[in-house]
mmCIF file of C-alpha atoms (C1' of nucleotides) in Angstrom:
data_model
loop_
_atom_site.group_PDB
_atom_site.id
_atom_site.type_symbol
_atom_site.label_atom_id
_atom_site.label_comp_id
_atom_site.label_asym_id
_atom_site.label_seq_id
_atom_site.Cartn_x
_atom_site.Cartn_y
_atom_site.Cartn_z
ATOM 1 C CA MET A 1 102.137 69.519 123.563
ATOM 2 C CA GLU A 2 99.080 71.238 122.262
ATOM 3 C CA LYS A 3 99.196 72.107 118.618
ATOM 4 C CA ASN A 4 97.172 74.395 116.390
ATOM 5 C CA TYR A 5 97.765 77.587 118.247
ATOM 6 C CA THR A 6 97.517 79.048 114.782
ATOM 7 C CA ASN A 7 97.293 77.755 111.249
ATOM 8 C CA TYR A 8 99.374 75.114 109.514
ATOM 9 C CA ASP A 9 102.368 73.675 111.275
ATOM 10 C CA LEU A 10 103.387 76.720 113.238
ATOM 11 C CA ASP A 11 103.407 76.395 116.979
ATOM 12 C CA LYS A 12 103.516 79.201 119.489
ATOM 13 C CA LEU A 13 107.311 79.415 119.426
ATOM 14 C CA ASP A 14 107.427 79.780 115.638
ATOM 15 C CA VAL A 15 104.896 82.577 115.761
ATOM 16 C CA GLN A 16 106.821 84.368 118.487
ATOM 17 C CA ILE A 17 110.035 84.168 116.494
ATOM 18 C CA LEU A 18 108.327 85.497 113.380
ATOM 19 C CA SER A 19 106.672 88.304 115.282
ATOM 20 C CA ILE A 20 109.988 89.537 116.600
ATOM 21 C CA LEU A 21 111.854 89.312 113.298
ATOM 22 C CA MET A 22 109.051 90.822 111.261
ATOM 23 C CA GLU A 23 109.570 94.054 113.113
ATOM 24 C CA ASP A 24 113.338 94.040 112.991
ATOM 25 C CA ALA A 25 115.221 91.385 111.072
ATOM 26 C CA SER A 26 118.561 92.455 112.514
ATOM 27 C CA ILE A 27 117.882 91.162 116.019
ATOM 28 C CA PRO A 28 120.369 88.336 116.684
ATOM 29 C CA TYR A 29 119.151 84.789 117.267
ATOM 30 C CA THR A 30 120.881 84.692 120.645
ATOM 31 C CA GLU A 31 118.829 87.602 121.872
ATOM 32 C CA ILE A 32 115.585 86.046 120.670
ATOM 33 C CA ALA A 33 116.618 82.837 122.379
ATOM 34 C CA LYS A 34 117.071 84.667 125.667
ATOM 35 C CA LYS A 35 113.721 86.407 125.355
ATOM 36 C CA LEU A 36 111.841 83.184 124.612
ATOM 37 C CA ILE A 37 113.928 81.094 127.034
ATOM 38 C CA VAL A 38 115.205 78.517 124.553
ATOM 39 C CA SER A 39 118.662 77.929 123.116
ATOM 40 C CA GLY A 40 120.080 79.695 120.081
ATOM 41 C CA GLY A 41 120.207 76.417 118.218
ATOM 42 C CA THR A 42 116.461 76.004 118.482
ATOM 43 C CA ILE A 43 115.815 79.401 116.920
ATOM 44 C CA HIS A 44 118.088 78.386 114.098
ATOM 45 C CA VAL A 45 116.298 75.093 113.508
ATOM 46 C CA ARG A 46 112.879 76.752 113.515
ATOM 47 C CA MET A 47 113.959 79.450 111.111
ATOM 48 C CA LYS A 48 115.417 76.898 108.732
ATOM 49 C CA LYS A 49 112.193 74.915 108.840
ATOM 50 C CA MET A 50 110.108 77.964 108.063
ATOM 51 C CA GLU A 51 112.400 78.967 105.233
ATOM 52 C CA GLU A 52 112.069 75.531 103.705
ATOM 53 C CA MET A 53 108.305 75.657 104.085
ATOM 54 C CA GLY A 54 108.273 78.887 102.095
ATOM 55 C CA ILE A 55 106.812 80.887 104.933
ATOM 56 C CA ILE A 56 109.833 83.169 104.981
ATOM 57 C CA ARG A 57 110.536 84.795 101.648
ATOM 58 C CA GLY A 58 113.646 86.622 102.734
ATOM 59 C CA SER A 59 114.501 89.882 104.365
ATOM 60 C CA ASN A 60 114.939 93.351 103.078
ATOM 61 C CA LEU A 61 116.171 96.758 103.999
ATOM 62 C CA ILE A 62 113.441 99.286 104.494
ATOM 63 C CA ILE A 63 114.405 102.598 103.036
ATOM 64 C CA ASN A 64 112.612 105.877 103.259
ATOM 65 C CA PRO A 65 111.794 106.684 99.611
ATOM 66 C CA GLN A 66 111.221 110.365 100.351
ATOM 67 C CA LYS A 67 114.732 110.775 101.705
ATOM 68 C CA ILE A 68 116.217 109.749 98.394
ATOM 69 C CA GLY A 69 113.942 111.885 96.320
ATOM 70 C CA PHE A 70 111.015 109.575 95.630
ATOM 71 C CA ASP A 71 108.292 111.817 96.892
ATOM 72 C CA ILE A 72 105.120 110.536 95.273
ATOM 73 C CA THR A 73 103.227 107.336 95.989
ATOM 74 C CA ALA A 74 100.217 106.705 93.771
ATOM 75 C CA PHE A 75 97.685 103.976 93.219
ATOM 76 C CA LEU A 76 96.487 103.187 89.751
ATOM 77 C CA GLY A 77 93.203 101.566 88.830
ATOM 78 C CA ILE A 78 93.708 99.982 85.432
ATOM 79 C CA TYR A 79 90.971 99.112 82.951
ATOM 80 C CA LEU A 80 91.898 96.472 80.386
ATOM 81 C CA GLU A 81 90.235 96.251 76.980
ATOM 82 C CA LYS A 82 89.750 92.537 77.585
ATOM 83 C CA GLY A 83 90.267 90.564 80.776
ATOM 84 C CA SER A 84 92.194 87.996 78.821
ATOM 85 C CA GLN A 85 95.014 90.445 78.293
ATOM 86 C CA TYR A 86 95.936 90.207 81.937
ATOM 87 C CA ALA A 87 99.003 87.980 81.599
ATOM 88 C CA ASP A 88 100.349 90.190 78.849
ATOM 89 C CA ALA A 89 99.807 93.331 80.859
ATOM 90 C CA VAL A 90 101.633 91.886 83.866
ATOM 91 C CA GLU A 91 104.690 91.129 81.793
ATOM 92 C CA GLN A 92 104.711 94.627 80.352
ATOM 93 C CA LEU A 93 104.224 96.284 83.733
ATOM 94 C CA LYS A 94 107.115 94.281 85.172
ATOM 95 C CA GLN A 95 109.335 96.294 82.870
ATOM 96 C CA VAL A 96 108.152 99.546 84.432
ATOM 97 C CA LYS A 97 110.367 99.787 87.481
ATOM 98 C CA GLU A 98 108.232 102.457 89.171
ATOM 99 C CA VAL A 99 105.505 99.825 89.630
ATOM 100 C CA VAL A 100 106.135 98.271 93.036
ATOM 101 C CA GLU A 101 102.893 96.313 93.443
ATOM 102 C CA LEU A 102 100.395 94.902 91.000
ATOM 103 C CA HIS A 103 97.176 93.092 91.787
ATOM 104 C CA TYR A 104 94.605 91.311 89.680
ATOM 105 C CA CYS A 105 91.362 92.194 91.357
ATOM 106 C CA THR A 106 87.608 92.278 91.655
ATOM 107 C CA GLY A 107 85.528 95.418 91.293
ATOM 108 C CA GLN A 108 85.537 98.131 88.692
ATOM 109 C CA TYR A 109 89.230 97.888 87.874
ATOM 110 C CA SER A 110 90.819 94.909 86.139
ATOM 111 C CA MET A 111 94.147 95.557 87.822
ATOM 112 C CA PHE A 112 95.413 97.707 90.577
ATOM 113 C CA ALA A 113 98.969 99.025 90.869
ATOM 114 C CA LYS A 114 101.046 100.962 93.342
ATOM 115 C CA ILE A 115 103.740 103.170 91.900
ATOM 116 C CA ILE A 116 106.472 105.333 93.419
ATOM 117 C CA CYS A 117 107.867 108.345 91.563
ATOM 118 C CA LYS A 118 110.273 111.194 92.210
ATOM 119 C CA ASP A 119 107.996 114.114 91.458
ATOM 120 C CA THR A 120 104.944 115.101 89.461
ATOM 121 C CA SER A 121 106.771 115.288 86.155
ATOM 122 C CA HIS A 122 108.205 111.828 86.750
ATOM 123 C CA LEU A 123 104.713 110.580 87.530
ATOM 124 C CA ARG A 124 103.346 112.124 84.366
ATOM 125 C CA LYS A 125 106.052 110.479 82.301
ATOM 126 C CA VAL A 126 105.375 107.070 83.845
ATOM 127 C CA LEU A 127 101.631 107.388 83.313
ATOM 128 C CA ASN A 128 101.696 108.784 79.808
ATOM 129 C CA GLU A 129 104.709 107.153 78.272
ATOM 130 C CA ASP A 130 105.241 103.927 80.178
ATOM 131 C CA ILE A 131 101.808 102.731 81.188
ATOM 132 C CA GLN A 132 98.960 104.176 79.184
ATOM 133 C CA GLY A 133 100.709 103.297 75.943
ATOM 134 C CA LEU A 134 100.862 99.605 76.810
ATOM 135 C CA LYS A 135 98.931 97.168 74.646
ATOM 136 C CA GLY A 136 95.577 96.175 76.098
ATOM 137 C CA ILE A 137 95.295 98.994 78.593
ATOM 138 C CA GLN A 138 92.166 101.026 77.996
ATOM 139 C CA ARG A 139 92.449 103.728 80.615
ATOM 140 C CA THR A 140 93.657 104.326 84.160
ATOM 141 C CA GLU A 141 92.512 106.193 87.233
ATOM 142 C CA THR A 142 95.097 107.725 89.511
ATOM 143 C CA ILE A 143 94.880 108.106 93.261
ATOM 144 C CA ILE A 144 97.753 110.064 94.747
ATOM 145 C CA SER A 145 98.789 109.438 98.332
ATOM 146 C CA LEU A 146 99.352 112.661 100.221
ATOM 147 C CA GLU A 147 100.413 110.930 103.391
ATOM 148 C CA GLU A 148 101.169 107.369 104.398
ATOM 149 C CA SER A 149 99.700 107.149 107.875
ATOM 150 C CA ILE A 150 100.147 103.452 108.486
ATOM 151 C CA LYS A 151 102.796 101.102 107.101
ATOM 152 C CA ARG A 152 103.337 97.805 108.855
ATOM 153 C CA GLN A 153 103.149 94.045 108.583
ATOM 154 C CA ILE A 154 100.343 91.796 109.719
ATOM 155 C CA THR A 155 100.206 90.820 113.383
ATOM 156 C CA LEU A 156 100.198 87.090 113.930
ATOM 157 C CA MET B 1 135.121 113.107 92.715
ATOM 158 C CA GLU B 2 131.925 113.833 90.855
ATOM 159 C CA LYS B 3 128.872 114.034 93.032
ATOM 160 C CA ASN B 4 125.163 114.071 92.353
ATOM 161 C CA TYR B 5 124.886 110.750 90.624
ATOM 162 C CA THR B 6 121.495 110.721 92.259
ATOM 163 C CA ASN B 7 119.650 112.870 94.774
ATOM 164 C CA TYR B 8 120.858 114.240 98.058
ATOM 165 C CA ASP B 9 124.210 113.123 99.375
ATOM 166 C CA LEU B 10 124.265 109.631 97.964
ATOM 167 C CA ASP B 11 127.055 108.769 95.611
ATOM 168 C CA LYS B 12 127.224 105.817 93.286
ATOM 169 C CA LEU B 13 128.647 103.498 95.930
ATOM 170 C CA ASP B 14 125.863 104.271 98.412
ATOM 171 C CA VAL B 15 123.254 103.533 95.794
ATOM 172 C CA GLN B 16 124.906 100.246 94.879
ATOM 173 C CA ILE B 17 125.002 99.172 98.523
ATOM 174 C CA LEU B 18 121.344 100.042 99.000
ATOM 175 C CA SER B 19 120.335 98.271 95.822
ATOM 176 C CA ILE B 20 121.937 95.047 96.980
ATOM 177 C CA LEU B 21 120.559 95.141 100.515
ATOM 178 C CA MET B 22 117.075 96.167 99.447
ATOM 179 C CA GLU B 23 116.720 92.849 97.712
ATOM 180 C CA ASP B 24 118.228 90.749 100.467
ATOM 181 C CA ALA B 25 119.216 92.308 103.765
ATOM 182 C CA SER B 26 121.025 89.166 104.899
ATOM 183 C CA ILE B 27 123.909 89.495 102.468
ATOM 184 C CA PRO B 28 127.058 90.050 104.555
ATOM 185 C CA TYR B 29 129.005 93.272 104.275
ATOM 186 C CA THR B 30 132.133 91.387 103.279
ATOM 187 C CA GLU B 31 130.421 89.963 100.240
ATOM 188 C CA ILE B 32 129.114 93.353 99.181
ATOM 189 C CA ALA B 33 132.615 94.715 99.640
ATOM 190 C CA LYS B 34 134.028 92.069 97.319
ATOM 191 C CA LYS B 35 131.378 92.733 94.699
ATOM 192 C CA LEU B 36 131.956 96.491 94.726
ATOM 193 C CA ILE B 37 135.737 96.203 95.176
ATOM 194 C CA VAL B 38 136.069 98.168 98.394
ATOM 195 C CA SER B 39 136.860 97.095 101.947
ATOM 196 C CA GLY B 40 134.308 95.820 104.419
ATOM 197 C CA GLY B 41 134.960 98.792 106.663
ATOM 198 C CA THR B 42 133.885 101.168 103.931
ATOM 199 C CA ILE B 43 130.516 99.439 103.599
ATOM 200 C CA HIS B 44 130.122 99.755 107.329
ATOM 201 C CA VAL B 45 130.864 103.485 107.303
ATOM 202 C CA ARG B 46 128.466 104.131 104.443
ATOM 203 C CA MET B 47 125.673 102.163 106.074
ATOM 204 C CA LYS B 48 126.150 104.014 109.329
ATOM 205 C CA LYS B 49 125.999 107.336 107.516
ATOM 206 C CA MET B 50 122.784 106.368 105.735
ATOM 207 C CA GLU B 51 121.208 105.162 108.949
ATOM 208 C CA GLU B 52 122.013 108.473 110.622
ATOM 209 C CA MET B 53 120.580 110.356 107.670
ATOM 210 C CA GLY B 54 117.323 108.468 108.111
ATOM 211 C CA ILE B 55 117.480 106.916 104.687
ATOM 212 C CA ILE B 56 117.478 103.440 106.174
ATOM 213 C CA ARG B 57 114.492 102.749 108.386
ATOM 214 C CA GLY B 58 115.471 99.261 109.402
ATOM 215 C CA SER B 59 115.059 95.794 108.031
ATOM 216 C CA ASN B 60 112.340 93.241 108.183
ATOM 217 C CA LEU B 61 111.527 89.666 107.452
ATOM 218 C CA ILE B 62 109.303 89.129 104.463
ATOM 219 C CA ILE B 63 106.798 86.426 105.141
ATOM 220 C CA ASN B 64 104.326 84.859 102.782
ATOM 221 C CA PRO B 65 100.956 85.672 104.371
ATOM 222 C CA GLN B 66 99.154 82.962 102.418
ATOM 223 C CA LYS B 67 101.371 80.255 103.862
ATOM 224 C CA ILE B 68 100.248 81.098 107.360
ATOM 225 C CA GLY B 69 96.593 81.300 106.545
ATOM 226 C CA PHE B 70 96.172 84.933 105.583
ATOM 227 C CA ASP B 71 94.648 84.373 102.201
ATOM 228 C CA ILE B 72 92.908 87.623 101.367
ATOM 229 C CA THR B 73 94.436 90.959 100.476
ATOM 230 C CA ALA B 74 91.968 93.767 99.936
ATOM 231 C CA PHE B 75 92.038 97.471 99.254
ATOM 232 C CA LEU B 76 89.521 99.733 100.852
ATOM 233 C CA GLY B 77 88.409 103.109 99.570
ATOM 234 C CA ILE B 78 87.080 105.005 102.567
ATOM 235 C CA TYR B 79 84.637 107.925 102.439
ATOM 236 C CA LEU B 80 84.691 110.164 105.502
ATOM 237 C CA GLU B 81 81.700 112.218 106.553
ATOM 238 C CA LYS B 82 83.978 115.232 106.903
ATOM 239 C CA GLY B 83 87.585 115.585 105.767
ATOM 240 C CA SER B 84 88.449 117.047 109.147
ATOM 241 C CA GLN B 85 87.869 113.679 110.770
ATOM 242 C CA TYR B 86 91.005 112.315 109.156
ATOM 243 C CA ALA B 87 93.288 112.424 112.196
ATOM 244 C CA ASP B 88 90.647 110.721 114.289
ATOM 245 C CA ALA B 89 90.093 108.008 111.726
ATOM 246 C CA VAL B 90 93.820 107.268 111.500
ATOM 247 C CA GLU B 91 94.033 106.716 115.231
ATOM 248 C CA GLN B 92 91.051 104.397 115.174
ATOM 249 C CA LEU B 93 92.333 102.412 112.200
ATOM 250 C CA LYS B 94 95.702 101.942 113.897
ATOM 251 C CA GLN B 95 93.841 99.782 116.381
ATOM 252 C CA VAL B 96 92.640 97.468 113.607
ATOM 253 C CA LYS B 97 95.603 95.190 113.150
ATOM 254 C CA GLU B 98 94.428 93.856 109.801
ATOM 255 C CA VAL B 99 95.088 97.300 108.309
ATOM 256 C CA VAL B 100 98.668 97.192 107.026
ATOM 257 C CA GLU B 101 98.700 100.419 105.016
ATOM 258 C CA LEU B 102 96.712 103.612 105.195
ATOM 259 C CA HIS B 103 96.951 106.614 102.912
ATOM 260 C CA TYR B 104 95.372 110.033 102.945
ATOM 261 C CA CYS B 105 94.712 110.695 99.301
ATOM 262 C CA THR B 106 93.331 112.652 96.386
ATOM 263 C CA GLY B 107 90.446 111.473 94.268
ATOM 264 C CA GLN B 108 87.047 110.125 95.160
ATOM 265 C CA TYR B 109 88.121 108.466 98.397
ATOM 266 C CA SER B 110 89.230 110.367 101.482
ATOM 267 C CA MET B 111 91.440 107.526 102.593
ATOM 268 C CA PHE B 112 92.733 104.352 101.129
ATOM 269 C CA ALA B 113 93.680 101.264 103.100
ATOM 270 C CA LYS B 114 95.241 97.886 102.441
ATOM 271 C CA ILE B 115 94.079 95.063 104.655
ATOM 272 C CA ILE B 116 95.088 91.424 105.016
ATOM 273 C CA CYS B 117 92.637 88.812 106.341
ATOM 274 C CA LYS B 118 92.504 85.082 106.821
ATOM 275 C CA ASP B 119 89.360 84.299 104.837
ATOM 276 C CA THR B 120 86.097 85.803 103.682
ATOM 277 C CA SER B 121 84.411 85.575 107.056
ATOM 278 C CA HIS B 122 87.380 87.269 108.678
ATOM 279 C CA LEU B 123 87.184 90.001 106.045
ATOM 280 C CA ARG B 124 83.481 90.461 106.665
ATOM 281 C CA LYS B 125 84.083 90.789 110.380
ATOM 282 C CA VAL B 126 86.815 93.382 109.881
ATOM 283 C CA LEU B 127 84.680 95.389 107.465
ATOM 284 C CA ASN B 128 81.423 95.264 109.360
ATOM 285 C CA GLU B 129 82.514 95.256 112.951
ATOM 286 C CA ASP B 130 85.917 96.912 113.021
ATOM 287 C CA ILE B 131 85.873 99.498 110.271
ATOM 288 C CA GLN B 132 82.428 100.545 109.133
ATOM 289 C CA GLY B 133 81.357 101.162 112.696
ATOM 290 C CA LEU B 134 84.113 103.705 113.302
ATOM 291 C CA LYS B 135 83.150 107.281 114.006
ATOM 292 C CA GLY B 136 83.320 109.541 110.960
ATOM 293 C CA ILE B 137 83.405 106.807 108.353
ATOM 294 C CA GLN B 138 80.539 107.180 105.927
ATOM 295 C CA ARG B 139 80.998 104.166 103.699
ATOM 296 C CA THR B 140 83.694 102.022 102.104
ATOM 297 C CA GLU B 141 84.354 100.358 98.788
ATOM 298 C CA THR B 142 86.200 97.064 98.734
ATOM 299 C CA ILE B 143 88.578 95.832 96.062
ATOM 300 C CA ILE B 144 89.742 92.277 96.597
ATOM 301 C CA SER B 145 93.094 91.171 95.226
ATOM 302 C CA LEU B 146 92.862 87.795 93.512
ATOM 303 C CA GLU B 147 96.537 87.655 92.728
ATOM 304 C CA GLU B 148 99.567 89.706 93.636
ATOM 305 C CA SER B 149 101.558 89.720 90.421
ATOM 306 C CA ILE B 150 104.270 92.164 91.400
ATOM 307 C CA LYS B 151 105.689 92.912 94.849
ATOM 308 C CA ARG B 152 109.030 94.659 95.033
ATOM 309 C CA GLN B 153 110.883 97.764 96.127
ATOM 310 C CA ILE B 154 111.805 100.754 94.009
ATOM 311 C CA THR B 155 114.898 100.514 91.829
ATOM 312 C CA LEU B 156 117.407 103.254 92.489
ATOM 313 C "C1'" DG C 1 112.953 68.398 119.392
ATOM 314 C "C1'" DT C 2 116.165 70.623 122.399
ATOM 315 C "C1'" DT C 3 120.604 71.748 124.458
ATOM 316 C "C1'" DG C 4 125.233 73.622 125.031
ATOM 317 C "C1'" DA C 5 129.533 74.364 123.338
ATOM 318 C "C1'" DA C 6 132.998 74.406 119.646
ATOM 319 C "C1'" DA C 7 134.093 75.985 114.921
ATOM 320 C "C1'" DA C 8 133.432 79.169 111.226
ATOM 321 C "C1'" DG C 9 132.202 83.437 109.613
ATOM 322 C "C1'" DT C 10 130.797 88.321 110.191
ATOM 323 C "C1'" DG C 11 130.646 93.039 112.278
ATOM 324 C "C1'" DC C 12 132.997 96.563 114.642
ATOM 325 C "C1'" DT C 13 136.942 99.670 116.071
ATOM 326 C "C1'" DG C 14 141.254 102.020 115.938
ATOM 327 C "C1'" DC C 15 145.469 102.944 113.696
ATOM 328 C "C1'" DG C 16 147.949 104.082 109.613
ATOM 329 C "C1'" DA C 17 148.173 105.911 104.910
ATOM 330 C "C1'" DT D 1 138.463 109.702 103.756
ATOM 331 C "C1'" DC D 2 139.615 104.991 103.013
ATOM 332 C "C1'" DG D 3 141.689 100.403 103.958
ATOM 333 C "C1'" DC D 4 143.718 96.935 106.913
ATOM 334 C "C1'" DA D 5 143.999 93.981 110.880
ATOM 335 C "C1'" DG D 6 142.550 92.265 115.418
ATOM 336 C "C1'" DC D 7 138.896 91.515 118.685
ATOM 337 C "C1'" DA D 8 134.072 90.636 119.911
ATOM 338 C "C1'" DC D 9 129.998 88.812 118.606
ATOM 339 C "C1'" DT D 10 126.840 85.888 115.924
ATOM 340 C "C1'" DT D 11 125.639 82.024 113.233
ATOM 341 C "C1'" DT D 12 126.063 77.355 112.342
ATOM 342 C "C1'" DT D 13 126.953 72.705 113.273
ATOM 343 C "C1'" DC D 14 126.877 68.501 115.983
ATOM 344 C "C1'" DA D 15 127.057 65.005 119.604
ATOM 345 C "C1'" DA D 16 124.330 63.969 123.464
ATOM 346 C "C1'" DC D 17 120.033 64.164 125.954
#
DNA sequence: GTTGAAAAGTGCTGCGA
DNA sequence: TCGCAGCACTTTTCAAC
C-alpha cells in the first residue's frame, strides 16, 4: 500500500480517524468503523498506536467560559527585563490559573499569554496583582478580545 | 441547600464534575461518581442539565500538532483598512484552514489570529497568498511561537 | 494488519424513596 | 430530587486469517 499520504507514520486511515475524533471525541469507535468500512478492532488498534506515539495527548470537555461567568478573554504581550529570566517567568505564570496559554516568541514581546477572566475587575486584579508584580517582568501590553469569531482545530 | 457557590445555576457538585472532565473527558461517569460519593445516575443527570444549558459545547481529542508535522504556531495582528470590513474578513479567514482562532479586539490591531503551519515555507504561503491578499486587510504583524510553555483550560 | 465475536465495563432509563 | 438496578451499548481482547 502506498505510504506517506501525510507526515510521519500516519496513513490515510489514521488521519481519517483523527479528523473525526478531533471534532467530537464522543463518537463511538463502532460508528467510525462503519463510516470508514473497517472493523471496530482496527480503530482501537490505530488509536492505541497513536496514543503511544504521543500524537494524541488526551481528550477534554469543551465548556463555554461565558456561560459560567468568564466573560473576558485577553492576550498579553509581556516584556522581560532580561531574556534569561524566561524559565523563571514560566514557573511563576503557571501559578496564575487565569493564564491558559503561554508562548515564548519572536518579535517585540518576550512572551505572549492568553488569559481568561470573569470581568474587568477580575482582569485588573490579575494584571496588577498577579502578573505585573512578578520578578523579571518589565511591562505588559493588553489586547482584549471582544469576540471570538473562529475557534477550531487544525484540519489534517 | 446553599446555592451560589459559583456563578449561574452551578452548585459545587456541577463544578467538581466539570473540573474532572475538563482535564480528561474519557474518565467514566462511574469513576467520577465514586470520587465525589454520589451515584452514577446523578452524574448523568447533571451532565445532561449542563449540556442543555449550553455550558458544555462538546468534547474533542487533543492532538500534538508537532508530532504530525505542524511545527509552527504563530499569532497574527491584522490591520483592516476600515473597521467595517470585519464581518467580511471573518468570512474570508474561515476559508483559511490554518487559522485556528480569530478574535475581534481592542488595541492596535483590528483582529488577532492564531495560525498553525507545517514549516516556514507553509507559513509564508499562508501569509502571502492566503491572508495578505484578502480584501480589506491592510497589513499584518507576525509573532512566531518558539515554545508553548502553558496550554490548559480555566480552573473553576 | 485486519477481522469478527465474546467478555468486560460503561451509559442510560424507569421505578422507588 | 436522588439513588439503585437492569438493559443496551461500547470498548477491549484474542484467536484466526
